[in-house]
Amino acid sequence: MPATFDSRRVYDVWQKLISDEELYELLLADRHRELKASRGLSEEELTILDEFRKEAGLRWNIENLRFRAADHVMSTLKVYLPRTIYLLTQGQEDWLRDIIYEYVALHRWQELGRSCLAECVRFGRYVRERIAKRRVLPDIVEHVLSMELAAVELLREAGQVPAEKWPRERRELDDEALAAARPRRGPAVKVIELPVDFSDWIHSVDPSTGSVKEGSLTLLMLVPSPEETFRIQRMSEGARLVFERFTGERTAAEIARAVEDELGLEPAQVYRLLRRWLSEGALHA
């Protein structure tokens, strides 16, 4: 590439070439000037494209960049949306690669790099707005996608919590202090409800194993602190009703009495649940 070209302009044209499928194909055929008007290409940009075409390995460079972009996206989705990916492809790697190539091409080969969580959210929209319009997907796909995207959203929220908003070191309270405490959720806690039970599948390391059962499923998701990892656990309906009462407005003793009156749950059981949630970081006092 001649040194007479501005380096920023060369870079911008290179980015156009990567993202524009038609421009790339016509450049290889030496017909790129046909797009001058429709793409608003200046004579300088066309001359830069001429120089790109002269360079050995142009096709290899473009295809390699696209392969790496697709590969990075695929690796990201396998980490954060493993069950959704399995349901879409039944574990077939070639099928997955086809989906990812089409997805990244739709976004003009602009993968989101280190913004892994944003990439998952964008892919979730792609599943709902494009794949689900072309294929009849079983209901479980939407339920699993909703669960995995809820976890992704929680991780995003955790990353935005200021350091001073995280609870201080957790400590066990004696009975008197516990009764007087006003517990509330930690800054990165979410409760979600699903219409089917695939809890066995959630806890399986292998996304291809597990089963779906009849009945609903309530999940408690949390990131206890910046130093701890994401956690997920099943929650019974009764536990959910108790958990949702800990908003920081009433003392634990007041909540225990109300739960006993309304749900018939003894205060000792409420305190056991509360101690567990405090120790896990789902609640803090």
PDB file of C-alpha atoms in Angstrom:
ATOM      1  CA  MET A   1       0.000   0.000   0.000  1.00  0.00           C
ATOM      2  CA  PRO A   2       1.599   3.314  -1.058  1.00  0.00           C
ATOM      3  CA  ALA A   3       2.579   5.650   1.767  1.00  0.00           C
ATOM      4  CA  THR A   4       0.694   8.526   0.105  1.00  0.00           C
ATOM      5  CA  PHE A   5      -2.616   7.310   1.543  1.00  0.00           C
ATOM      6  CA  ASP A   6      -3.803   8.479   4.925  1.00  0.00           C
ATOM      7  CA  SER A   7      -3.557   5.507   7.312  1.00  0.00           C
ATOM      8  CA  ARG A   8      -6.935   6.226   8.879  1.00  0.00           C
ATOM      9  CA  ARG A   9      -8.608   6.294   5.473  1.00  0.00           C
ATOM     10  CA  VAL A  10      -6.952   2.994   4.532  1.00  0.00           C
ATOM     11  CA  TYR A  11      -8.199   1.422   7.775  1.00  0.00           C
ATOM     12  CA  ASP A  12     -11.749   2.695   7.195  1.00  0.00           C
ATOM     13  CA  VAL A  13     -11.813   1.262   3.676  1.00  0.00           C
ATOM     14  CA  TRP A  14     -10.495  -2.048   5.000  1.00  0.00           C
ATOM     15  CA  GLN A  15     -13.332  -2.157   7.514  1.00  0.00           C
ATOM     16  CA  LYS A  16     -15.839  -1.470   4.737  1.00  0.00           C
ATOM     17  CA  LEU A  17     -14.372  -4.313   2.740  1.00  0.00           C
ATOM     18  CA  ILE A  18     -14.672  -6.761   5.638  1.00  0.00           C
ATOM     19  CA  SER A  19     -18.262  -5.816   6.446  1.00  0.00           C
ATOM     20  CA  ASP A  20     -19.654  -5.472   2.916  1.00  0.00           C
ATOM     21  CA  GLU A  21     -20.123  -8.895   1.304  1.00  0.00           C
ATOM     22  CA  GLU A  22     -21.011  -7.524  -2.121  1.00  0.00           C
ATOM     23  CA  LEU A  23     -18.116  -5.082  -2.195  1.00  0.00           C
ATOM     24  CA  TYR A  24     -15.731  -7.894  -1.276  1.00  0.00           C
ATOM     25  CA  GLU A  25     -17.024 -10.241  -3.979  1.00  0.00           C
ATOM     26  CA  LEU A  26     -16.952  -7.550  -6.661  1.00  0.00           C
ATOM     27  CA  LEU A  27     -13.445  -6.492  -5.656  1.00  0.00           C
ATOM     28  CA  LEU A  28     -12.223 -10.033  -6.217  1.00  0.00           C
ATOM     29  CA  ALA A  29     -13.834  -9.879  -9.675  1.00  0.00           C
ATOM     30  CA  ASP A  30     -12.360  -6.406 -10.312  1.00  0.00           C
ATOM     31  CA  ARG A  31     -15.842  -4.912 -10.577  1.00  0.00           C
ATOM     32  CA  HIS A  32     -15.899  -2.911  -7.369  1.00  0.00           C
ATOM     33  CA  ARG A  33     -16.213   0.417  -9.195  1.00  0.00           C
ATOM     34  CA  GLU A  34     -19.757  -0.614 -10.087  1.00  0.00           C
ATOM     35  CA  LEU A  35     -20.663   0.185  -6.488  1.00  0.00           C
ATOM     36  CA  LYS A  36     -19.277   3.720  -6.532  1.00  0.00           C
ATOM     37  CA  ALA A  37     -22.674   5.405  -6.521  1.00  0.00           C
ATOM     38  CA  SER A  38     -24.622   2.963  -4.350  1.00  0.00           C
ATOM     39  CA  ARG A  39     -21.906   2.877  -1.670  1.00  0.00           C
ATOM     40  CA  GLY A  40     -20.919   6.538  -1.983  1.00  0.00           C
ATOM     41  CA  LEU A  41     -17.285   5.607  -2.595  1.00  0.00           C
ATOM     42  CA  SER A  42     -14.870   8.424  -3.341  1.00  0.00           C
ATOM     43  CA  GLU A  43     -12.201   8.131  -6.001  1.00  0.00           C
ATOM     44  CA  GLU A  44      -9.588   7.886  -3.271  1.00  0.00           C
ATOM     45  CA  GLU A  45     -11.441   4.982  -1.644  1.00  0.00           C
ATOM     46  CA  LEU A  46     -11.718   3.217  -4.981  1.00  0.00           C
ATOM     47  CA  THR A  47      -8.006   3.658  -5.554  1.00  0.00           C
ATOM     48  CA  ILE A  48      -7.302   2.173  -2.119  1.00  0.00           C
ATOM     49  CA  LEU A  49      -9.490  -0.767  -3.065  1.00  0.00           C
ATOM     50  CA  ASP A  50      -7.473  -1.122  -6.275  1.00  0.00           C
ATOM     51  CA  GLU A  51      -4.340  -1.412  -4.153  1.00  0.00           C
ATOM     52  CA  PHE A  52      -5.959  -3.957  -1.851  1.00  0.00           C
ATOM     53  CA  ARG A  53      -6.822  -6.095  -4.855  1.00  0.00           C
ATOM     54  CA  LYS A  54      -3.180  -6.148  -5.948  1.00  0.00           C
ATOM     55  CA  GLU A  55      -2.004  -7.521  -2.638  1.00  0.00           C
ATOM     56  CA  ALA A  56      -1.294 -11.243  -2.415  1.00  0.00           C
ATOM     57  CA  GLY A  57      -3.410 -13.118   0.089  1.00  0.00           C
ATOM     58  CA  LEU A  58      -6.349 -10.707   0.097  1.00  0.00           C
ATOM     59  CA  ARG A  59      -8.924 -13.496   0.093  1.00  0.00           C
ATOM     60  CA  TRP A  60      -7.037 -15.382   2.796  1.00  0.00           C
ATOM     61  CA  ASN A  61      -6.842 -12.293   5.011  1.00  0.00           C
ATOM     62  CA  ILE A  62     -10.554 -11.510   4.747  1.00  0.00           C
ATOM     63  CA  GLU A  63     -11.705 -15.087   5.202  1.00  0.00           C
ATOM     64  CA  ASN A  64      -9.327 -15.573   8.124  1.00  0.00           C
ATOM     65  CA  LEU A  65     -10.690 -12.488   9.890  1.00  0.00           C
ATOM     66  CA  ARG A  66     -14.242 -13.708   9.359  1.00  0.00           C
ATOM     67  CA  PHE A  67     -13.401 -17.185  10.580  1.00  0.00           C
ATOM     68  CA  ARG A  68     -11.811 -15.777  13.729  1.00  0.00           C
ATOM     69  CA  ALA A  69     -14.797 -13.493  14.353  1.00  0.00           C
ATOM     70  CA  ALA A  70     -17.237 -16.407  14.017  1.00  0.00           C
ATOM     71  CA  ASP A  71     -15.030 -18.659  16.138  1.00  0.00           C
ATOM     72  CA  HIS A  72     -14.859 -16.084  18.929  1.00  0.00           C
ATOM     73  CA  VAL A  73     -18.637 -15.666  18.938  1.00  0.00           C
ATOM     74  CA  MET A  74     -19.151 -19.419  18.949  1.00  0.00           C
ATOM     75  CA  SER A  75     -16.818 -19.839  21.936  1.00  0.00           C
ATOM     76  CA  THR A  76     -18.642 -17.083  23.820  1.00  0.00           C
ATOM     77  CA  LEU A  77     -22.074 -18.585  23.230  1.00  0.00           C
ATOM     78  CA  LYS A  78     -20.914 -22.045  24.300  1.00  0.00           C
ATOM     79  CA  VAL A  79     -19.895 -20.566  27.653  1.00  0.00           C
ATOM     80  CA  TYR A  80     -22.960 -18.426  28.401  1.00  0.00           C
ATOM     81  CA  LEU A  81     -25.770 -20.043  26.365  1.00  0.00           C
ATOM     82  CA  PRO A  82     -24.701 -23.715  26.209  1.00  0.00           C
ATOM     83  CA  ARG A  83     -28.145 -25.288  26.498  1.00  0.00           C
ATOM     84  CA  THR A  84     -29.718 -22.932  23.975  1.00  0.00           C
ATOM     85  CA  ILE A  85     -26.916 -23.724  21.538  1.00  0.00           C
ATOM     86  CA  TYR A  86     -27.396 -27.447  22.055  1.00  0.00           C
ATOM     87  CA  LEU A  87     -31.159 -27.242  21.508  1.00  0.00           C
ATOM     88  CA  LEU A  88     -30.675 -25.278  18.278  1.00  0.00           C
ATOM     89  CA  THR A  89     -28.119 -27.667  16.811  1.00  0.00           C
ATOM     90  CA  GLN A  90     -28.478 -30.978  18.693  1.00  0.00           C
ATOM     91  CA  GLY A  91     -24.750 -30.749  19.343  1.00  0.00           C
ATOM     92  CA  GLN A  92     -23.785 -30.711  15.646  1.00  0.00           C
ATOM     93  CA  GLU A  93     -20.708 -28.493  15.262  1.00  0.00           C
ATOM     94  CA  ASP A  94     -21.151 -27.871  11.520  1.00  0.00           C
ATOM     95  CA  TRP A  95     -24.740 -26.782  12.032  1.00  0.00           C
ATOM     96  CA  LEU A  96     -23.653 -24.421  14.794  1.00  0.00           C
ATOM     97  CA  ARG A  97     -20.935 -22.927  12.604  1.00  0.00           C
ATOM     98  CA  ASP A  98     -23.470 -22.296   9.829  1.00  0.00           C
ATOM     99  CA  ILE A  99     -25.756 -20.490  12.274  1.00  0.00           C
ATOM    100  CA  ILE A 100     -22.920 -18.381  13.656  1.00  0.00           C
ATOM    101  CA  TYR A 101     -21.599 -17.454  10.200  1.00  0.00           C
ATOM    102  CA  GLU A 102     -25.056 -16.267   9.160  1.00  0.00           C
ATOM    103  CA  TYR A 103     -25.485 -14.388  12.450  1.00  0.00           C
ATOM    104  CA  VAL A 104     -22.150 -12.555  12.220  1.00  0.00           C
ATOM    105  CA  ALA A 105     -22.676 -11.843   8.509  1.00  0.00           C
ATOM    106  CA  LEU A 106     -26.047 -10.268   9.367  1.00  0.00           C
ATOM    107  CA  HIS A 107     -24.168  -7.904  11.663  1.00  0.00           C
ATOM    108  CA  ARG A 108     -21.630  -7.148   8.916  1.00  0.00           C
ATOM    109  CA  TRP A 109     -18.937  -9.265  10.577  1.00  0.00           C
ATOM    110  CA  GLN A 110     -18.779  -6.916  13.560  1.00  0.00           C
ATOM    111  CA  GLU A 111     -18.502  -9.234  16.547  1.00  0.00           C
ATOM    112  CA  LEU A 112     -18.525  -7.493  19.906  1.00  0.00           C
ATOM    113  CA  GLY A 113     -15.081  -8.590  21.041  1.00  0.00           C
ATOM    114  CA  ARG A 114     -14.692  -8.533  24.801  1.00  0.00           C
ATOM    115  CA  SER A 115     -18.324  -7.511  25.311  1.00  0.00           C
ATOM    116  CA  CYS A 116     -19.253 -11.168  25.667  1.00  0.00           C
ATOM    117  CA  LEU A 117     -22.466 -10.560  27.587  1.00  0.00           C
ATOM    118  CA  ALA A 118     -23.718  -8.014  25.052  1.00  0.00           C
ATOM    119  CA  GLU A 119     -22.974 -10.571  22.331  1.00  0.00           C
ATOM    120  CA  CYS A 120     -25.199 -13.096  24.107  1.00  0.00           C
ATOM    121  CA  VAL A 121     -28.057 -10.602  24.338  1.00  0.00           C
ATOM    122  CA  ARG A 122     -27.706  -9.778  20.637  1.00  0.00           C
ATOM    123  CA  PHE A 123     -27.675 -13.466  19.722  1.00  0.00           C
ATOM    124  CA  GLY A 124     -30.780 -14.013  21.867  1.00  0.00           C
ATOM    125  CA  ARG A 125     -32.600 -11.426  19.736  1.00  0.00           C
ATOM    126  CA  TYR A 126     -31.360 -13.227  16.624  1.00  0.00           C
ATOM    127  CA  VAL A 127     -32.826 -16.519  17.840  1.00  0.00           C
ATOM    128  CA  ARG A 128     -36.200 -14.952  18.579  1.00  0.00           C
ATOM    129  CA  GLU A 129     -36.452 -12.635  15.575  1.00  0.00           C
ATOM    130  CA  ARG A 130     -34.911 -14.782  12.843  1.00  0.00           C
ATOM    131  CA  ILE A 131     -34.330 -18.436  13.682  1.00  0.00           C
ATOM    132  CA  ALA A 132     -37.737 -18.806  15.352  1.00  0.00           C
ATOM    133  CA  LYS A 133     -39.386 -17.240  12.277  1.00  0.00           C
ATOM    134  CA  ARG A 134     -37.851 -19.827   9.938  1.00  0.00           C
ATOM    135  CA  ARG A 135     -38.033 -22.938  12.106  1.00  0.00           C
ATOM    136  CA  VAL A 136     -40.703 -24.289  14.400  1.00  0.00           C
ATOM    137  CA  LEU A 137     -38.808 -24.408  17.668  1.00  0.00           C
ATOM    138  CA  PRO A 138     -40.068 -26.443  20.628  1.00  0.00           C
ATOM    139  CA  ASP A 139     -41.246 -24.350  23.582  1.00  0.00           C
ATOM    140  CA  ILE A 140     -38.309 -25.521  25.666  1.00  0.00           C
ATOM    141  CA  VAL A 141     -35.966 -23.428  23.521  1.00  0.00           C
ATOM    142  CA  GLU A 142     -37.621 -20.192  24.644  1.00  0.00           C
ATOM    143  CA  HIS A 143     -37.716 -21.314  28.281  1.00  0.00           C
ATOM    144  CA  VAL A 144     -34.029 -22.246  28.274  1.00  0.00           C
ATOM    145  CA  LEU A 145     -33.051 -19.084  26.396  1.00  0.00           C
ATOM    146  CA  SER A 146     -34.986 -16.968  28.903  1.00  0.00           C
ATOM    147  CA  MET A 147     -33.173 -18.630  31.799  1.00  0.00           C
ATOM    148  CA  GLU A 148     -29.715 -18.260  30.259  1.00  0.00           C
ATOM    149  CA  LEU A 149     -30.335 -14.644  29.231  1.00  0.00           C
ATOM    150  CA  ALA A 150     -31.545 -13.884  32.765  1.00  0.00           C
ATOM    151  CA  ALA A 151     -28.193 -15.152  34.034  1.00  0.00           C
ATOM    152  CA  VAL A 152     -26.383 -13.031  31.444  1.00  0.00           C
ATOM    153  CA  GLU A 153     -28.361  -9.955  32.473  1.00  0.00           C
ATOM    154  CA  LEU A 154     -27.562 -10.596  36.126  1.00  0.00           C
ATOM    155  CA  LEU A 155     -23.844 -10.779  35.312  1.00  0.00           C
ATOM    156  CA  ARG A 156     -24.122  -7.484  33.435  1.00  0.00           C
ATOM    157  CA  GLU A 157     -25.870  -5.898  36.414  1.00  0.00           C
ATOM    158  CA  ALA A 158     -23.226  -7.241  38.800  1.00  0.00           C
ATOM    159  CA  GLY A 159     -20.500  -5.679  36.691  1.00  0.00           C
ATOM    160  CA  GLN A 160     -22.142  -2.265  37.033  1.00  0.00           C
ATOM    161  CA  VAL A 161     -22.525  -2.296  40.829  1.00  0.00           C
ATOM    162  CA  PRO A 162     -20.252   0.347  42.420  1.00  0.00           C
ATOM    163  CA  ALA A 163     -17.777  -1.074  44.928  1.00  0.00           C
ATOM    164  CA  GLU A 164     -19.392   0.763  47.846  1.00  0.00           C
ATOM    165  CA  LYS A 165     -22.790  -0.805  47.102  1.00  0.00           C
ATOM    166  CA  TRP A 166     -21.641  -4.365  47.747  1.00  0.00           C
ATOM    167  CA  PRO A 167     -22.413  -5.634  51.280  1.00  0.00           C
ATOM    168  CA  ARG A 168     -19.584  -5.725  53.743  1.00  0.00           C
ATOM    169  CA  GLU A 169     -18.136  -9.015  54.928  1.00  0.00           C
ATOM    170  CA  ARG A 170     -20.870 -11.470  55.858  1.00  0.00           C
ATOM    171  CA  ARG A 171     -21.053 -12.418  59.529  1.00  0.00           C
ATOM    172  CA  GLU A 172     -23.390 -14.657  61.491  1.00  0.00           C
ATOM    173  CA  LEU A 173     -25.903 -12.834  63.665  1.00  0.00           C
ATOM    174  CA  ASP A 174     -27.075 -14.042  67.054  1.00  0.00           C
ATOM    175  CA  ASP A 175     -30.791 -14.689  67.517  1.00  0.00           C
ATOM    176  CA  GLU A 176     -31.547 -11.222  68.904  1.00  0.00           C
ATOM    177  CA  ALA A 177     -29.646  -9.376  66.178  1.00  0.00           C
ATOM    178  CA  LEU A 178     -31.216 -11.562  63.503  1.00  0.00           C
ATOM    179  CA  ALA A 179     -34.746 -10.833  64.712  1.00  0.00           C
ATOM    180  CA  ALA A 180     -34.047  -7.074  64.702  1.00  0.00           C
ATOM    181  CA  ALA A 181     -32.346  -7.069  61.297  1.00  0.00           C
ATOM    182  CA  ARG A 182     -34.052  -5.712  58.196  1.00  0.00           C
ATOM    183  CA  PRO A 183     -32.760  -8.066  55.493  1.00  0.00           C
ATOM    184  CA  ARG A 184     -32.862  -7.097  51.829  1.00  0.00           C
ATOM    185  CA  ARG A 185     -31.592  -8.504  48.589  1.00  0.00           C
ATOM    186  CA  GLY A 186     -27.986  -8.184  47.561  1.00  0.00           C
ATOM    187  CA  PRO A 187     -27.237  -5.898  44.601  1.00  0.00           C
ATOM    188  CA  ALA A 188     -26.994  -8.795  42.123  1.00  0.00           C
ATOM    189  CA  VAL A 189     -29.861 -11.149  42.890  1.00  0.00           C
ATOM    190  CA  LYS A 190     -32.663 -12.315  40.621  1.00  0.00           C
ATOM    191  CA  VAL A 191     -35.601 -14.707  41.024  1.00  0.00           C
ATOM    192  CA  ILE A 192     -37.100 -16.137  37.849  1.00  0.00           C
ATOM    193  CA  GLU A 193     -40.048 -18.454  37.275  1.00  0.00           C
ATOM    194  CA  LEU A 194     -40.299 -20.924  34.409  1.00  0.00           C
ATOM    195  CA  PRO A 195     -43.311 -22.990  33.323  1.00  0.00           C
ATOM    196  CA  VAL A 196     -41.320 -26.241  32.989  1.00  0.00           C
ATOM    197  CA  ASP A 197     -38.847 -27.981  35.263  1.00  0.00           C
ATOM    198  CA  PHE A 198     -35.419 -28.623  33.766  1.00  0.00           C
ATOM    199  CA  SER A 199     -33.455 -28.238  36.998  1.00  0.00           C
ATOM    200  CA  ASP A 200     -31.547 -31.505  36.412  1.00  0.00           C
ATOM    201  CA  TRP A 201     -30.377 -30.132  33.093  1.00  0.00           C
ATOM    202  CA  ILE A 202     -29.275 -26.828  34.605  1.00  0.00           C
ATOM    203  CA  HIS A 203     -26.927 -28.533  37.051  1.00  0.00           C
ATOM    204  CA  SER A 204     -25.518 -30.912  34.450  1.00  0.00           C
ATOM    205  CA  VAL A 205     -22.054 -30.030  33.161  1.00  0.00           C
ATOM    206  CA  ASP A 206     -22.921 -31.583  29.792  1.00  0.00           C
ATOM    207  CA  PRO A 207     -25.686 -29.606  28.007  1.00  0.00           C
ATOM    208  CA  SER A 208     -26.679 -32.744  26.099  1.00  0.00           C
ATOM    209  CA  THR A 209     -27.778 -34.522  29.285  1.00  0.00           C
ATOM    210  CA  GLY A 210     -30.694 -33.851  31.576  1.00  0.00           C
ATOM    211  CA  SER A 211     -34.449 -34.123  31.352  1.00  0.00           C
ATOM    212  CA  VAL A 212     -37.482 -31.882  31.285  1.00  0.00           C
ATOM    213  CA  LYS A 213     -40.209 -32.579  33.838  1.00  0.00           C
ATOM    214  CA  GLU A 214     -43.748 -31.384  34.242  1.00  0.00           C
ATOM    215  CA  GLY A 215     -44.343 -28.578  36.690  1.00  0.00           C
ATOM    216  CA  SER A 216     -42.994 -25.078  37.123  1.00  0.00           C
ATOM    217  CA  LEU A 217     -39.525 -24.090  38.258  1.00  0.00           C
ATOM    218  CA  THR A 218     -38.389 -21.148  40.379  1.00  0.00           C
ATOM    219  CA  LEU A 219     -34.714 -20.261  40.363  1.00  0.00           C
ATOM    220  CA  LEU A 220     -32.647 -18.015  42.621  1.00  0.00           C
ATOM    221  CA  MET A 221     -29.695 -16.493  40.784  1.00  0.00           C
ATOM    222  CA  LEU A 222     -27.036 -14.418  42.471  1.00  0.00           C
ATOM    223  CA  VAL A 223     -23.541 -13.026  42.418  1.00  0.00           C
ATOM    224  CA  PRO A 224     -22.755 -12.717  46.161  1.00  0.00           C
ATOM    225  CA  SER A 225     -19.761 -10.392  45.791  1.00  0.00           C
ATOM    226  CA  PRO A 226     -17.198  -9.214  43.225  1.00  0.00           C
ATOM    227  CA  GLU A 227     -14.856 -11.962  44.432  1.00  0.00           C
ATOM    228  CA  GLU A 228     -17.388 -14.796  44.077  1.00  0.00           C
ATOM    229  CA  THR A 229     -18.831 -16.560  41.073  1.00  0.00           C
ATOM    230  CA  PHE A 230     -22.358 -16.678  39.738  1.00  0.00           C
ATOM    231  CA  ARG A 231     -24.624 -19.145  41.546  1.00  0.00           C
ATOM    232  CA  ILE A 232     -27.994 -20.666  40.760  1.00  0.00           C
ATOM    233  CA  GLN A 233     -30.278 -22.795  42.890  1.00  0.00           C
ATOM    234  CA  ARG A 234     -33.787 -24.122  42.847  1.00  0.00           C
ATOM    235  CA  MET A 235     -36.294 -22.429  45.124  1.00  0.00           C
ATOM    236  CA  SER A 236     -39.584 -23.891  46.349  1.00  0.00           C
ATOM    237  CA  GLU A 237     -42.785 -21.897  46.061  1.00  0.00           C
ATOM    238  CA  GLY A 238     -42.938 -21.448  49.819  1.00  0.00           C
ATOM    239  CA  ALA A 239     -39.335 -20.249  49.982  1.00  0.00           C
ATOM    240  CA  ARG A 240     -40.024 -17.776  47.189  1.00  0.00           C
ATOM    241  CA  LEU A 241     -42.979 -16.305  49.076  1.00  0.00           C
ATOM    242  CA  VAL A 242     -40.770 -15.839  52.129  1.00  0.00           C
ATOM    243  CA  PHE A 243     -37.784 -14.500  50.176  1.00  0.00           C
ATOM    244  CA  GLU A 244     -39.823 -11.812  48.443  1.00  0.00           C
ATOM    245  CA  ARG A 245     -40.821 -10.331  51.798  1.00  0.00           C
ATOM    246  CA  PHE A 246     -37.250  -9.382  52.672  1.00  0.00           C
ATOM    247  CA  THR A 247     -37.231  -5.884  51.174  1.00  0.00           C
ATOM    248  CA  GLY A 248     -35.453  -4.065  54.011  1.00  0.00           C
ATOM    249  CA  GLU A 249     -38.669  -2.381  55.157  1.00  0.00           C
ATOM    250  CA  ARG A 250     -39.580  -4.739  58.016  1.00  0.00           C
ATOM    251  CA  THR A 251     -37.599  -6.587  60.631  1.00  0.00           C
ATOM    252  CA  ALA A 252     -37.069 -10.310  60.390  1.00  0.00           C
ATOM    253  CA  ALA A 253     -39.244 -10.786  63.467  1.00  0.00           C
ATOM    254  CA  GLU A 254     -42.125  -8.903  61.862  1.00  0.00           C
ATOM    255  CA  ILE A 255     -41.812 -10.952  58.692  1.00  0.00           C
ATOM    256  CA  ALA A 256     -41.652 -14.236  60.626  1.00  0.00           C
ATOM    257  CA  ARG A 257     -44.876 -13.385  62.447  1.00  0.00           C
ATOM    258  CA  ALA A 258     -46.634 -12.378  59.223  1.00  0.00           C
ATOM    259  CA  VAL A 259     -45.504 -15.548  57.456  1.00  0.00           C
ATOM    260  CA  GLU A 260     -46.778 -17.670  60.358  1.00  0.00           C
ATOM    261  CA  ASP A 261     -50.169 -15.931  60.242  1.00  0.00           C
ATOM    262  CA  GLU A 262     -50.554 -16.048  56.471  1.00  0.00           C
ATOM    263  CA  LEU A 263     -48.724 -19.207  55.415  1.00  0.00           C
ATOM    264  CA  GLY A 264     -48.613 -21.275  58.572  1.00  0.00           C
ATOM    265  CA  LEU A 265     -44.819 -21.477  58.507  1.00  0.00           C
ATOM    266  CA  GLU A 266     -43.227 -21.520  61.950  1.00  0.00           C
ATOM    267  CA  PRO A 267     -40.809 -18.636  62.765  1.00  0.00           C
ATOM    268  CA  ALA A 268     -37.967 -21.111  63.331  1.00  0.00           C
ATOM    269  CA  GLN A 269     -38.296 -22.246  59.713  1.00  0.00           C
ATOM    270  CA  VAL A 270     -38.272 -18.655  58.482  1.00  0.00           C
ATOM    271  CA  TYR A 271     -35.124 -17.944  60.493  1.00  0.00           C
ATOM    272  CA  ARG A 272     -33.424 -21.042  59.082  1.00  0.00           C
ATOM    273  CA  LEU A 273     -34.148 -19.865  55.557  1.00  0.00           C
ATOM    274  CA  LEU A 274     -32.988 -16.362  56.424  1.00  0.00           C
ATOM    275  CA  ARG A 275     -29.684 -17.567  57.908  1.00  0.00           C
ATOM    276  CA  ARG A 276     -29.006 -19.630  54.797  1.00  0.00           C
ATOM    277  CA  TRP A 277     -29.708 -16.734  52.436  1.00  0.00           C
ATOM    278  CA  LEU A 278     -27.561 -14.393  54.531  1.00  0.00           C
ATOM    279  CA  SER A 279     -24.667 -16.850  54.530  1.00  0.00           C
ATOM    280  CA  GLU A 280     -24.956 -17.335  50.756  1.00  0.00           C
ATOM    281  CA  GLY A 281     -25.086 -13.595  50.068  1.00  0.00           C
ATOM    282  CA  ALA A 282     -28.576 -13.611  48.542  1.00  0.00           C
ATOM    283  CA  LEU A 283     -29.701 -11.318  51.379  1.00  0.00           C
ATOM    284  CA  HIS A 284     -27.795  -8.925  53.573  1.00  0.00           C
ATOM    285  CA  ALA A 285     -28.765  -7.224  56.798  1.00  0.00           C
TER     286      ALA A 285
END
